[in-house]
mmCIF file of C-alpha atoms in Angstrom:
data_model
loop_
_atom_site.group_PDB
_atom_site.id
_atom_site.type_symbol
_atom_site.label_atom_id
_atom_site.label_comp_id
_atom_site.label_asym_id
_atom_site.label_seq_id
_atom_site.Cartn_x
_atom_site.Cartn_y
_atom_site.Cartn_z
ATOM 1 C CA MET A 1 -37.753 -21.936 -19.840
ATOM 2 C CA ALA A 2 -36.389 -18.810 -18.009
ATOM 3 C CA ARG A 3 -32.222 -18.747 -17.427
ATOM 4 C CA SER A 4 -30.840 -18.517 -14.348
ATOM 5 C CA THR A 5 -29.215 -15.315 -13.182
ATOM 6 C CA ASP A 6 -28.015 -16.811 -9.924
ATOM 7 C CA PRO A 7 -23.997 -16.225 -10.377
ATOM 8 C CA LEU A 8 -23.188 -20.062 -8.562
ATOM 9 C CA VAL A 9 -25.494 -21.621 -11.168
ATOM 10 C CA VAL A 10 -23.943 -19.027 -14.240
ATOM 11 C CA GLY A 11 -20.431 -20.173 -13.236
ATOM 12 C CA ARG A 12 -21.336 -24.027 -12.742
ATOM 13 C CA VAL A 13 -20.396 -23.888 -8.971
ATOM 14 C CA ILE A 14 -23.945 -25.479 -8.631
ATOM 15 C CA GLY A 15 -23.505 -28.765 -10.628
ATOM 16 C CA ASP A 16 -20.077 -29.222 -10.267
ATOM 17 C CA VAL A 17 -19.290 -28.978 -6.615
ATOM 18 C CA ILE A 18 -22.370 -28.363 -4.825
ATOM 19 C CA ASP A 19 -26.275 -29.095 -5.258
ATOM 20 C CA LEU A 20 -28.775 -25.886 -5.087
ATOM 21 C CA PHE A 21 -29.226 -24.178 -2.138
ATOM 22 C CA VAL A 22 -31.107 -21.052 -0.422
ATOM 23 C CA PRO A 23 -28.282 -19.199 1.532
ATOM 24 C CA SER A 24 -29.135 -18.752 5.149
ATOM 25 C CA VAL A 25 -26.076 -17.752 6.792
ATOM 26 C CA ASP A 26 -23.903 -14.675 5.778
ATOM 27 C CA MET A 27 -20.284 -15.089 5.043
ATOM 28 C CA ALA A 28 -17.773 -12.805 4.117
ATOM 29 C CA VAL A 29 -14.458 -13.918 2.433
ATOM 30 C CA HIS A 30 -11.326 -11.552 1.926
ATOM 31 C CA TYR A 31 -8.103 -11.545 0.687
ATOM 32 C CA GLY A 32 -6.361 -8.424 2.324
ATOM 33 C CA THR A 33 -8.790 -5.599 1.149
ATOM 34 C CA LYS A 34 -10.088 -7.960 -1.750
ATOM 35 C CA GLN A 35 -13.537 -9.346 -1.184
ATOM 36 C CA VAL A 36 -14.225 -12.065 -2.739
ATOM 37 C CA THR A 37 -17.255 -12.115 -4.566
ATOM 38 C CA ASN A 38 -18.906 -14.553 -7.251
ATOM 39 C CA GLY A 39 -16.912 -14.450 -10.405
ATOM 40 C CA CYS A 40 -14.771 -11.975 -9.302
ATOM 41 C CA GLU A 41 -10.940 -12.588 -10.361
ATOM 42 C CA ILE A 42 -8.053 -12.740 -7.791
ATOM 43 C CA LYS A 43 -4.363 -13.504 -8.512
ATOM 44 C CA PRO A 44 -2.794 -16.144 -7.064
ATOM 45 C CA SER A 45 0.082 -14.335 -5.385
ATOM 46 C CA VAL A 46 -2.425 -12.285 -3.414
ATOM 47 C CA THR A 47 -3.986 -16.004 -2.457
ATOM 48 C CA VAL A 48 -0.826 -17.079 -0.812
ATOM 49 C CA ASN A 49 -2.082 -16.990 3.010
ATOM 50 C CA HIS A 50 -5.150 -18.042 3.966
ATOM 51 C CA PRO A 51 -7.983 -15.594 3.451
ATOM 52 C CA ASN A 52 -10.255 -14.114 6.373
ATOM 53 C CA VAL A 53 -13.401 -15.677 6.577
ATOM 54 C CA GLN A 54 -16.226 -13.921 8.868
ATOM 55 C CA ILE A 55 -19.435 -15.936 9.541
ATOM 56 C CA ALA A 56 -22.486 -14.301 10.662
ATOM 57 C CA GLY A 57 -24.252 -15.182 13.579
ATOM 58 C CA ARG A 58 -24.640 -14.264 17.488
ATOM 59 C CA PHE A 59 -21.964 -15.317 20.178
ATOM 60 C CA TYR A 60 -24.576 -16.944 22.157
ATOM 61 C CA ASP A 61 -25.582 -19.313 19.180
ATOM 62 C CA ASN A 62 -24.230 -22.658 19.908
ATOM 63 C CA SER A 63 -23.985 -23.598 15.816
ATOM 64 C CA LEU A 64 -21.051 -25.005 14.191
ATOM 65 C CA TYR A 65 -19.616 -24.740 10.879
ATOM 66 C CA THR A 66 -17.523 -26.580 7.968
ATOM 67 C CA LEU A 67 -15.842 -24.443 5.555
ATOM 68 C CA VAL A 68 -14.028 -26.739 2.517
ATOM 69 C CA MET A 69 -12.682 -24.940 -0.252
ATOM 70 C CA THR A 70 -11.941 -26.793 -3.413
ATOM 71 C CA ASP A 71 -11.099 -25.947 -7.280
ATOM 72 C CA PRO A 72 -13.240 -27.952 -9.539
ATOM 73 C CA ASP A 73 -11.196 -27.457 -12.559
ATOM 74 C CA ALA A 74 -7.880 -29.166 -11.467
ATOM 75 C CA PRO A 75 -5.665 -29.624 -13.420
ATOM 76 C CA SER A 76 -7.499 -27.755 -16.449
ATOM 77 C CA PRO A 77 -11.114 -26.041 -17.427
ATOM 78 C CA SER A 78 -11.256 -28.194 -20.427
ATOM 79 C CA GLU A 79 -9.854 -31.621 -18.522
ATOM 80 C CA PRO A 80 -10.833 -31.549 -15.049
ATOM 81 C CA ASN A 81 -10.201 -35.528 -13.973
ATOM 82 C CA LEU A 82 -8.378 -34.111 -10.968
ATOM 83 C CA ARG A 83 -11.631 -32.189 -9.849
ATOM 84 C CA GLU A 84 -12.007 -31.274 -7.052
ATOM 85 C CA TRP A 85 -8.704 -30.308 -5.788
ATOM 86 C CA ILE A 86 -9.064 -29.710 -1.976
ATOM 87 C CA HIS A 87 -7.271 -26.372 -0.559
ATOM 88 C CA TRP A 88 -8.611 -26.258 2.807
ATOM 89 C CA LEU A 89 -10.726 -27.876 5.334
ATOM 90 C CA VAL A 90 -11.982 -26.392 8.665
ATOM 91 C CA THR A 91 -14.635 -27.993 11.130
ATOM 92 C CA ASP A 92 -16.456 -26.830 14.242
ATOM 93 C CA ILE A 93 -16.070 -23.375 13.611
ATOM 94 C CA PRO A 94 -18.434 -21.632 16.090
ATOM 95 C CA ALA A 95 -20.903 -18.930 14.542
ATOM 96 C CA ALA A 96 -19.902 -15.303 14.493
ATOM 97 C CA THR A 97 -16.295 -16.295 14.216
ATOM 98 C CA ASP A 98 -14.025 -17.288 11.371
ATOM 99 C CA PRO A 99 -12.066 -20.632 10.775
ATOM 100 C CA SER A 100 -9.191 -19.709 13.314
ATOM 101 C CA GLN A 101 -11.554 -20.515 16.025
ATOM 102 C CA GLY A 102 -12.205 -24.143 14.450
ATOM 103 C CA ARG A 103 -10.229 -27.009 13.992
ATOM 104 C CA GLU A 104 -8.113 -27.059 10.610
ATOM 105 C CA VAL A 105 -8.187 -30.717 9.540
ATOM 106 C CA LEU A 106 -6.578 -29.854 6.194
ATOM 107 C CA ALA A 107 -4.011 -26.746 6.335
ATOM 108 C CA TYR A 108 -4.500 -24.001 3.573
ATOM 109 C CA MET A 109 -2.940 -24.157 0.303
ATOM 110 C CA GLY A 110 -3.063 -21.306 -1.981
ATOM 111 C CA PRO A 111 -4.343 -21.588 -5.584
ATOM 112 C CA ARG A 112 -2.069 -22.439 -8.125
ATOM 113 C CA PRO A 113 -3.409 -22.888 -11.726
ATOM 114 C CA PRO A 114 -1.137 -24.199 -13.972
ATOM 115 C CA ILE A 115 -3.317 -23.720 -17.137
ATOM 116 C CA GLY A 116 -6.606 -21.839 -17.919
ATOM 117 C CA ILE A 117 -9.143 -19.949 -15.476
ATOM 118 C CA HIS A 118 -10.073 -21.823 -12.373
ATOM 119 C CA ARG A 119 -12.797 -21.505 -9.895
ATOM 120 C CA TYR A 120 -12.012 -21.547 -6.126
ATOM 121 C CA VAL A 121 -15.143 -22.437 -4.182
ATOM 122 C CA PHE A 122 -15.775 -21.865 -0.398
ATOM 123 C CA ALA A 123 -18.949 -23.679 0.334
ATOM 124 C CA LEU A 124 -20.193 -23.311 4.241
ATOM 125 C CA PHE A 125 -21.990 -26.026 6.061
ATOM 126 C CA LYS A 126 -23.971 -26.056 9.169
ATOM 127 C CA GLN A 127 -23.496 -29.100 11.344
ATOM 128 C CA GLN A 128 -25.443 -31.043 13.274
ATOM 129 C CA GLY A 129 -22.804 -31.061 16.719
ATOM 130 C CA PRO A 130 -19.238 -31.238 16.913
ATOM 131 C CA MET A 131 -17.414 -33.609 14.257
ATOM 132 C CA VAL A 132 -15.127 -35.355 16.405
ATOM 133 C CA MET A 133 -14.019 -38.559 13.840
ATOM 134 C CA VAL A 134 -13.111 -36.087 10.718
ATOM 135 C CA MET A 135 -9.793 -37.476 9.097
ATOM 136 C CA PRO A 136 -7.708 -35.109 6.414
ATOM 137 C CA PRO A 137 -7.972 -36.617 3.058
ATOM 138 C CA GLN A 138 -5.405 -39.000 1.749
ATOM 139 C CA GLN A 139 -4.653 -36.956 -1.197
ATOM 140 C CA ARG A 140 -6.094 -33.375 -2.285
ATOM 141 C CA ASN A 141 -7.183 -34.556 -5.684
ATOM 142 C CA ASN A 142 -10.330 -35.619 -6.795
ATOM 143 C CA PHE A 143 -12.083 -34.678 -3.464
ATOM 144 C CA SER A 144 -16.166 -34.283 -3.723
ATOM 145 C CA THR A 145 -17.743 -31.833 -1.643
ATOM 146 C CA ARG A 146 -20.922 -33.372 -2.181
ATOM 147 C CA ALA A 147 -19.770 -37.046 -0.929
ATOM 148 C CA PHE A 148 -17.996 -35.252 1.981
ATOM 149 C CA ALA A 149 -20.794 -33.321 3.313
ATOM 150 C CA ALA A 150 -23.050 -36.953 2.684
ATOM 151 C CA HIS A 151 -20.915 -38.815 4.569
ATOM 152 C CA TYR A 152 -20.890 -36.383 7.635
ATOM 153 C CA GLY A 153 -24.415 -35.383 7.586
ATOM 154 C CA LEU A 154 -23.812 -31.704 6.703
ATOM 155 C CA GLY A 155 -26.753 -31.584 4.320
ATOM 156 C CA ILE A 156 -26.808 -28.595 1.820
ATOM 157 C CA PRO A 157 -24.542 -25.787 2.143
ATOM 158 C CA VAL A 158 -25.584 -22.433 4.072
ATOM 159 C CA ALA A 159 -23.188 -20.438 1.962
ATOM 160 C CA ALA A 160 -20.949 -20.162 -1.258
ATOM 161 C CA VAL A 161 -19.251 -17.941 -2.794
ATOM 162 C CA TYR A 162 -16.266 -18.398 -5.601
ATOM 163 C CA PHE A 163 -13.505 -16.813 -7.041
ATOM 164 C CA ASN A 164 -11.683 -17.385 -10.379
ATOM 165 C CA ALA A 165 -7.778 -17.134 -10.788
ATOM 166 C CA GLN A 166 -5.374 -18.031 -13.628
ATOM 167 C CA LYS A 167 -1.550 -18.278 -13.685
ATOM 168 C CA GLU A 168 0.160 -15.306 -13.819
ATOM 169 C CA PRO A 169 2.840 -14.471 -15.892
ATOM 170 C CA GLY A 170 6.440 -15.033 -14.973
ATOM 171 C CA THR A 171 8.964 -12.340 -14.933
ATOM 172 C CA ARG A 172 11.436 -12.757 -17.679
ATOM 173 C CA LYS A 173 15.188 -12.297 -17.426
ATOM 174 C CA ARG A 174 16.893 -10.548 -20.258
#
């Protein structure tokens, strides 16, 4: 059996967070000048503010999208018993725009990995229409991207990307 070279499979994003899919929409995620590419490392100090996310499309396209950002490694990669920790949830994002044009259901919370290397996953879903009844989760822990997508009829993702982050060493006073 051939080994997969898809970084989402190798990084266990496919399986732990989402099911196998064929990307059909281009999505670019940037923290400042740093573009998120699958498996890249980004320091938590760079991720304090929400990223710039651009979703491809044409302005006359009426498509709407939902963006979910989670950490499947909470609180630690070896014991992810809080999997998934949801960091951001935005619905009704028009094609060819960014999340600021959508409805922020759950405000952005920057990564703060307590121990180990954590994966932070952005999954983009195409909506069937406006999502009028979406309520924010009651808690950020134990969220399931897969169950959320199934509950709201979103199907499989149309785009996804992830990065790694780990706790930064503190500054010591002497």
